[in-house]
Amino acid sequence: MARGRTTAFFCKECGYESAKWMGQCPGCRQWNTMVEQPLMKKTTAFAAAFAGGSTASGAAVPSALSEIAMEEEDRTPTGMRELDRVLGGGIVSGSLILVGGDPGIGKSTLLLQVCRSTAALGKRVLYISGEESLRQIKMRANRIGTFSGHFFLLAETNLDRMQQAIEEMMPDIVIVDSIQTMYREDISSAPGSVGQIRESTNVLLSIAKGKGITIFLVGHVTKEGVVAGPRVLEHMVDTVLYFEGDRNAVYRILRAVKNRFGSTNEIGVFEMRQDGLQEVENPSQYMLSGRPLQASGSVVTCAVEGTRPLLLEIQALICQTGFGMPRRTAAGADYNRLNLLLAVLEKRVGMNLSQCDAYLNITGGIKVSEPALDLGIVLAVMSSFRDSAIDEKTIVFGEVGLAGEVRAVSMAQQRVNEAVKLGFQTCVLPEVCMTNLEIPQGIRCIGIRKVGDLLDLIP
């Protein structure tokens, strides 16, 4: 580093540091991501938090793997089983958790409910807000319910004063809302900049690991749907949760995209109400509520999120186009996957879809990209094209290949069992999944090998 240099260029995506500006980052190969930021003093707090042992000179001493004591993680239940499922069983002490989502989706409401339930268990909880006043938080807390005396509020954006308050109080759980509003006075850049966010996260990470305090960070998202700030932010934290859903709809999906203490495939389903977020214990029943009967283009399929089978309704609408190029629209599913399946139907089944508009919708506002939805999408398109309704007691799942073959999917037994719970009488699935399938009583399973066999199911 050159003597006297006070600024450097940092990549917003990966945090790569350079003495001069470059059009392309050498670290992540992204273009136009280098921004100029003031240089920060090197801190040893983060390294000290992880030091397993040191000599008199301060050098770290390597430890043998067999000598490291292994203890079970101390987990605290959040009082919300859906959130515990996503976190892997509860809150791990000393973890740093990032919660992202669109504005108004319910991030602050979710964490305020976590504060209420954990404070009721005797945990000391500190809620630090950089966006709202204490009166505003009090008004939202009154709508949620009664809080115990172990819950404390602090309106602060200065990172040094916030760190001092945490060290004096020594709470068990800290909520920081939001990380983009925190700043340090010795960094001249504005709050929310790359340097401020990186330094704030470094300080909070050293507090969490050094003192065993669980810290939740609320993060704003960009128009692309990712957490604002440097991408290194997601690499530094232990868990990254995304709160998804339409603000105009009542359902919310909590999804883990990174979790060092559990699976990243689990989701939690919530319903937004006037008194806060309500857990949806049987999301399949909620997703199918209000489903039209004897309507063409409506098919029920089963997706798996983590270990949870989730029944969804797929709606397709096929109609003659009035333009030279037909329209293709997909809501909740992959647009490119829809085009691929339409091409398979036209080539392998002989359906003339090149002169038709195709509209696809997965009800409930949920977004699913699992290949097991292919067979349901194909059957829904067939049903709408022929304007003939599928039996409402039929469920379909399976992956479709380019040759028109129906390929196997995972967890077929769990999908069939979920269908039986909700009263379905017929299950259409890949024939290869029938080999080790134990068919429950009350349901008929039909195995198919190619998409052309679906024509027999359409009246």
Short mmCIF file of C-alpha atoms in Angstrom, two decimals, residues 38-229:
data_model
loop_
_atom_site.label_atom_id
_atom_site.label_comp_id
_atom_site.label_asym_id
_atom_site.label_seq_id
_atom_site.Cartn_x
_atom_site.Cartn_y
_atom_site.Cartn_z
CA PRO A 38 -11.80 5.78 2.18
CA LEU A 39 -9.33 3.32 3.62
CA MET A 40 -10.08 1.91 7.08
CA LYS A 41 -7.75 1.04 9.88
CA LYS A 42 -7.07 -2.63 10.23
CA THR A 43 -8.96 -4.04 13.18
CA THR A 44 -7.91 -7.05 15.21
CA ALA A 45 -11.22 -7.47 17.02
CA PHE A 46 -12.50 -9.90 14.42
CA ALA A 47 -9.33 -12.01 14.55
CA ALA A 48 -9.32 -12.01 18.34
CA ALA A 49 -12.87 -13.31 18.42
CA PHE A 50 -11.81 -16.44 16.54
CA ALA A 51 -8.40 -16.99 18.12
CA GLY A 52 -8.30 -20.50 19.50
CA GLY A 53 -4.99 -20.02 21.29
CA SER A 54 -1.89 -17.85 21.11
CA THR A 55 1.67 -17.70 22.34
CA ALA A 56 3.23 -15.00 24.46
CA SER A 57 4.13 -13.10 21.28
CA GLY A 58 0.50 -13.17 20.15
CA ALA A 59 0.92 -15.67 17.30
CA ALA A 60 -1.92 -18.14 16.78
CA VAL A 61 -1.23 -21.80 17.60
CA PRO A 62 -2.67 -24.48 15.26
CA SER A 63 -4.88 -27.07 16.94
CA ALA A 64 -5.25 -30.73 16.00
CA LEU A 65 -8.69 -31.76 14.82
CA SER A 66 -8.90 -34.50 17.46
CA GLU A 67 -8.16 -32.00 20.25
CA ILE A 68 -11.04 -29.64 19.42
CA ALA A 69 -13.96 -30.07 21.81
CA MET A 70 -17.26 -30.67 20.02
CA GLU A 71 -20.37 -29.52 21.82
CA GLU A 72 -23.94 -29.48 20.62
CA GLU A 73 -25.10 -26.05 19.48
CA ASP A 74 -27.10 -24.14 22.02
CA ARG A 75 -30.34 -23.38 20.19
CA THR A 76 -33.10 -21.09 21.38
CA PRO A 77 -36.64 -21.64 20.03
CA THR A 78 -38.11 -18.58 18.37
CA GLY A 79 -41.69 -19.42 19.33
CA MET A 80 -42.51 -19.77 15.61
CA ARG A 81 -42.17 -23.32 14.32
CA GLU A 82 -41.99 -22.18 10.71
CA LEU A 83 -38.99 -19.97 11.49
CA ASP A 84 -37.36 -22.73 13.57
CA ARG A 85 -37.73 -25.07 10.59
CA VAL A 86 -35.92 -22.63 8.28
CA LEU A 87 -33.15 -21.94 10.82
CA GLY A 88 -32.55 -25.67 11.33
CA GLY A 89 -34.11 -26.04 14.79
CA GLY A 90 -33.82 -22.63 16.43
CA ILE A 91 -31.45 -19.72 16.99
CA VAL A 92 -27.81 -20.70 17.49
CA SER A 93 -25.99 -18.61 20.10
CA GLY A 94 -23.32 -16.35 18.64
CA SER A 95 -24.65 -16.54 15.08
CA LEU A 96 -25.04 -13.63 12.66
CA ILE A 97 -28.26 -13.82 10.62
CA LEU A 98 -29.14 -11.60 7.66
CA VAL A 99 -32.83 -11.13 6.78
CA GLY A 100 -33.58 -9.55 3.39
CA GLY A 101 -36.77 -8.72 1.53
CA ASP A 102 -38.72 -6.08 -0.35
CA PRO A 103 -39.91 -2.95 1.48
CA GLY A 104 -43.11 -3.55 3.42
CA ILE A 105 -42.95 -7.33 3.09
CA GLY A 106 -42.89 -7.85 6.89
CA LYS A 107 -39.23 -8.20 7.91
CA SER A 108 -39.51 -5.88 10.92
CA THR A 109 -42.82 -7.47 11.96
CA LEU A 110 -41.30 -10.95 11.84
CA LEU A 111 -38.31 -9.97 13.97
CA LEU A 112 -40.48 -8.07 16.41
CA GLN A 113 -42.50 -11.24 16.96
CA VAL A 114 -39.25 -13.13 17.53
CA CYS A 115 -38.32 -10.53 20.15
CA ARG A 116 -41.65 -11.02 21.90
CA SER A 117 -41.42 -14.82 22.09
CA THR A 118 -37.74 -14.97 23.11
CA ALA A 119 -38.18 -12.24 25.73
CA ALA A 120 -41.04 -14.30 27.20
CA LEU A 121 -38.53 -17.15 27.67
CA GLY A 122 -36.35 -14.92 29.85
CA LYS A 123 -33.86 -13.86 27.16
CA ARG A 124 -32.60 -10.29 27.15
CA VAL A 125 -33.45 -8.80 23.76
CA LEU A 126 -32.26 -5.47 22.34
CA TYR A 127 -33.94 -4.02 19.24
CA ILE A 128 -31.82 -1.33 17.54
CA SER A 129 -33.61 0.72 14.91
CA GLY A 130 -31.99 3.16 12.53
CA GLU A 131 -35.16 3.81 10.52
CA GLU A 132 -37.99 4.26 13.02
CA SER A 133 -38.47 6.16 16.23
CA LEU A 134 -39.21 4.41 19.51
CA ARG A 135 -42.83 5.58 19.31
CA GLN A 136 -43.28 3.94 15.88
CA ILE A 137 -41.89 0.64 17.16
CA LYS A 138 -44.17 0.87 20.19
CA MET A 139 -47.22 1.31 17.95
CA ARG A 140 -46.36 -1.81 15.94
CA ALA A 141 -45.58 -3.77 19.11
CA ASN A 142 -49.03 -2.93 20.53
CA ARG A 143 -50.67 -4.50 17.46
CA ILE A 144 -48.68 -7.71 17.92
CA GLY A 145 -49.36 -8.29 21.61
CA THR A 146 -47.93 -7.90 25.10
CA PHE A 147 -44.14 -7.81 25.60
CA SER A 148 -42.24 -8.78 28.74
CA GLY A 149 -39.80 -6.59 30.64
CA HIS A 150 -36.75 -8.26 29.05
CA PHE A 151 -37.32 -6.40 25.76
CA PHE A 152 -35.42 -3.13 25.21
CA LEU A 153 -35.44 -0.58 22.39
CA LEU A 154 -32.71 1.71 21.09
CA ALA A 155 -32.91 4.22 18.23
CA GLU A 156 -29.33 4.67 17.04
CA THR A 157 -27.33 4.75 13.80
CA ASN A 158 -23.84 5.44 15.18
CA LEU A 159 -21.97 2.14 15.25
CA ASP A 160 -19.62 3.12 18.08
CA ARG A 161 -22.45 4.13 20.42
CA MET A 162 -24.39 1.05 19.44
CA GLN A 163 -21.39 -1.18 20.24
CA GLN A 164 -21.02 0.51 23.62
CA ALA A 165 -24.70 -0.06 24.44
CA ILE A 166 -24.43 -3.76 23.56
CA GLU A 167 -21.31 -4.26 25.68
CA GLU A 168 -22.90 -2.53 28.68
CA MET A 169 -26.21 -4.40 28.47
CA MET A 170 -24.88 -7.79 27.22
CA PRO A 171 -28.18 -9.02 25.73
CA ASP A 172 -28.75 -12.52 24.41
CA ILE A 173 -30.28 -11.40 21.10
CA VAL A 174 -29.78 -8.17 19.14
CA ILE A 175 -31.86 -6.96 16.18
CA VAL A 176 -30.26 -4.35 13.90
CA ASP A 177 -32.81 -2.69 11.59
CA SER A 178 -31.20 -2.05 9.19
CA ILE A 179 -27.51 -2.60 8.40
CA GLN A 180 -27.66 0.02 5.61
CA THR A 181 -28.37 2.80 8.12
CA MET A 182 -25.37 2.17 10.39
CA TYR A 183 -22.22 4.27 10.08
CA ARG A 184 -18.85 5.00 11.72
CA GLU A 185 -17.67 8.56 12.15
CA ASP A 186 -14.09 7.80 11.10
CA ILE A 187 -15.31 6.71 7.64
CA SER A 188 -16.22 9.70 5.51
CA SER A 189 -18.55 7.84 3.12
CA ALA A 190 -22.33 7.96 3.54
CA PRO A 191 -24.34 5.26 5.36
CA GLY A 192 -25.19 2.38 3.06
CA SER A 193 -21.95 2.63 1.09
CA VAL A 194 -19.65 -0.34 0.55
CA GLY A 195 -17.14 0.77 3.18
CA GLN A 196 -19.75 1.53 5.85
CA ILE A 197 -21.61 -1.76 5.39
CA ARG A 198 -18.44 -3.84 5.37
CA GLU A 199 -17.03 -2.18 8.50
CA SER A 200 -20.38 -2.36 10.34
CA THR A 201 -20.74 -6.05 9.56
CA ASN A 202 -17.14 -6.68 10.69
CA VAL A 203 -17.80 -5.05 14.05
CA LEU A 204 -21.10 -6.87 14.59
CA LEU A 205 -19.53 -10.18 13.57
CA SER A 206 -16.75 -9.74 16.14
CA ILE A 207 -19.38 -8.98 18.82
CA ALA A 208 -21.44 -12.04 17.91
CA LYS A 209 -18.51 -14.48 17.87
CA GLY A 210 -16.53 -12.95 20.72
CA LYS A 211 -19.39 -12.52 23.19
CA GLY A 212 -21.80 -15.25 22.06
CA ILE A 213 -24.60 -12.81 21.20
CA THR A 214 -27.01 -13.71 18.41
CA ILE A 215 -27.45 -10.77 16.03
CA PHE A 216 -30.13 -10.38 13.36
CA LEU A 217 -29.38 -7.92 10.55
CA VAL A 218 -32.17 -6.50 8.39
CA GLY A 219 -30.98 -5.83 4.85
CA HIS A 220 -32.58 -3.81 2.08
CA VAL A 221 -32.78 -5.42 -1.37
CA THR A 222 -32.11 -3.95 -4.78
CA LYS A 223 -34.45 -4.04 -7.77
CA GLU A 224 -32.71 -7.27 -8.83
CA GLY A 225 -33.89 -8.90 -5.57
CA VAL A 226 -30.50 -9.23 -3.83
CA VAL A 227 -29.35 -7.60 -0.60
CA ALA A 228 -28.02 -4.10 -1.21
CA GLY A 229 -24.33 -3.50 -0.57
#
